[in-house]
Coordinates of C-alpha atoms in Angstrom, one line a residue:
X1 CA 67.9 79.9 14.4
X2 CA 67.7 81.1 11.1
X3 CA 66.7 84.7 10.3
X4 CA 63.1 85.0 8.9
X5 CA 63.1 81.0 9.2
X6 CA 60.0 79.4 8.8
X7 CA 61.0 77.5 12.4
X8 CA 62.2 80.8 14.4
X9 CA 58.8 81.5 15.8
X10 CA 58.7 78.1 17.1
X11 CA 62.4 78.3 18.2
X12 CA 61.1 80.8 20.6
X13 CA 58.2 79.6 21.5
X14 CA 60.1 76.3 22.7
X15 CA 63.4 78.6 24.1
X16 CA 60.6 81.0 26.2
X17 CA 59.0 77.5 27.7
X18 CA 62.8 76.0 28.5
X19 CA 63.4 79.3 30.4
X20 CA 60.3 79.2 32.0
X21 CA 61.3 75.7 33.0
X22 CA 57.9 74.4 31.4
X23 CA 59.9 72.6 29.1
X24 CA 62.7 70.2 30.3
X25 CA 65.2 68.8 28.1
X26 CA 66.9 66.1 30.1
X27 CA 70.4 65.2 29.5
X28 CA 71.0 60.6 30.3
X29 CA 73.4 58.0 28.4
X30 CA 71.0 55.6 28.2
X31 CA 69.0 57.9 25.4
X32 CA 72.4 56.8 23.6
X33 CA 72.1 53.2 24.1
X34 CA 70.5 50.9 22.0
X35 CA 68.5 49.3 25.4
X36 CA 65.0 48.8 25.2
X37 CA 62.9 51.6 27.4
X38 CA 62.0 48.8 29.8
X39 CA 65.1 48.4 30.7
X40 CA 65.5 52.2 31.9
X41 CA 67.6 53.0 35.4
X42 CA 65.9 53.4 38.0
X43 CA 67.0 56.5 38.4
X44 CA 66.2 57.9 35.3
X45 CA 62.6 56.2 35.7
X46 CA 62.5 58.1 39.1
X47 CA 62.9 61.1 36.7
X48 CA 60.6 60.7 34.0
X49 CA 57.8 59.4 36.3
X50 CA 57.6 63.2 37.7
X51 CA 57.1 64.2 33.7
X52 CA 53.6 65.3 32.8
X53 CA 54.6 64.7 29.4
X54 CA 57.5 62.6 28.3
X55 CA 58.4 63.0 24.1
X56 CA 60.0 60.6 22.1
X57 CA 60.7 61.4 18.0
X58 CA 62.1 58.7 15.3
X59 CA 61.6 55.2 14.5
X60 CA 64.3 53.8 16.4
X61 CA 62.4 55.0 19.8
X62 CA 59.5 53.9 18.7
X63 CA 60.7 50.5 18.4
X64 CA 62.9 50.6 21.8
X65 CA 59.3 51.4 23.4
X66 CA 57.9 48.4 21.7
X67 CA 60.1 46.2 21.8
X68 CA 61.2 46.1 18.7
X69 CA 58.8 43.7 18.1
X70 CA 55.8 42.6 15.3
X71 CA 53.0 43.5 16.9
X72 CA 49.4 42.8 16.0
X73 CA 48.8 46.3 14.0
X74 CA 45.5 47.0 15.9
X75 CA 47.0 46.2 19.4
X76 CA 46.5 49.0 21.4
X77 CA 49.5 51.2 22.2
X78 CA 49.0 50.7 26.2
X79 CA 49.2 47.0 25.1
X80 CA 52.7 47.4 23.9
X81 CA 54.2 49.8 26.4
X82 CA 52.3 49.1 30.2
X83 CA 55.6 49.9 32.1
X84 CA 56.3 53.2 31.1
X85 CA 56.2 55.6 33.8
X86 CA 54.4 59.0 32.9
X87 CA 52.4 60.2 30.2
X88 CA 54.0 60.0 26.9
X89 CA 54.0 60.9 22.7
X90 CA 55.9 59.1 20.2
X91 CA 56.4 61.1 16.7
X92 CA 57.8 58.7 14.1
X93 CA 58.4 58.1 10.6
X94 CA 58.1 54.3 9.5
X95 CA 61.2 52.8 8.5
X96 CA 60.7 49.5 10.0
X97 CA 57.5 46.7 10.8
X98 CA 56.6 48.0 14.0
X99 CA 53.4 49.5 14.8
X100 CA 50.7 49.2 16.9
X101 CA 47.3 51.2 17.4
X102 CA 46.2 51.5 14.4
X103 CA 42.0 50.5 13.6
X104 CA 41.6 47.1 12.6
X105 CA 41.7 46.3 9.2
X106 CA 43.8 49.8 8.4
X107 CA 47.3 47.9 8.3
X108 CA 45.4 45.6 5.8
X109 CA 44.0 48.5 3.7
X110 CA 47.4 49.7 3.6
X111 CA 48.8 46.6 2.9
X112 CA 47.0 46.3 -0.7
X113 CA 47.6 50.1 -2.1
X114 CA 51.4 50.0 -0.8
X115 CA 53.2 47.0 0.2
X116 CA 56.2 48.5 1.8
X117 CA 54.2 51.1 3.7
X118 CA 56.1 50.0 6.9
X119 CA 59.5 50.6 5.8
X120 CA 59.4 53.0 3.0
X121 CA 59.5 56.4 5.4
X122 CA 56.8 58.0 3.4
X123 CA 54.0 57.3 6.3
X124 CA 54.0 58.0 9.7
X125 CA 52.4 58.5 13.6
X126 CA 51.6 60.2 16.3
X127 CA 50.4 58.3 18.9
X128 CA 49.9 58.9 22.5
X129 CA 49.6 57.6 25.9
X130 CA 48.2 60.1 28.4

């Protein structure tokens, strides 16, 4: 935590909410494996299916929960990931083709001002399944 940071009252924000046991950081080697999330242990789906809120950050997750796969841009996120087991958020910077949920005709629009929009990290989502 940096001193006067602009991230130190958010630092302790988060660090309160861990101590309170709000927040739950939990530890697995499978977050270190390149397996898609369907293919999650059961006992680490046991786990996250207690979660309220499960959060995933970065492209590569995004594309472990979807398969890594080119989806239809305006497929609906629920579409893409129906086995996950609890609530979830996905925070990601495109550096790769997939995406999903997005309104029709947007990947188009997107499409004609920059054509590596998907790949070029200078867009990105937040999308959510609660």
């Amino acid at each position: 935590e940096a001193k006067g940071g602009p991230f130190t009252p958010l630092a302790r924000r988060l660090s309160a909410q861990i101590i309170r046991e709000r927040l739950k950081i939990r530890a697995h080697i499978f977050w270190n494996s390149s397996r898609f999330f369907w293919e999650i242990p059961p006992s680490l789906t046991a786990s996250l299916a207690q979660s309220q809120l499960v959060i995933f950050k970065g492209d590569a997750n995004y594309r472990r929960l979807v398969g890594d796969s080119r989806w239809p841009a305006a497929a609906p996120l629920a579409d893409a990931v129906p086995y996950f087991p609890a609530p979830f958020v996905t925070l990601r910077t495109l550096k790769s083709d997939p995406i999903v949920g997005l309104q029709p005709g947007q990947a188009e629009a997107l499409d004609r001002v920059d054509a590596e929009w998907r790949v070029n990290g200078k867009r990105g989502v937040i999308q959510a399944m609660v």
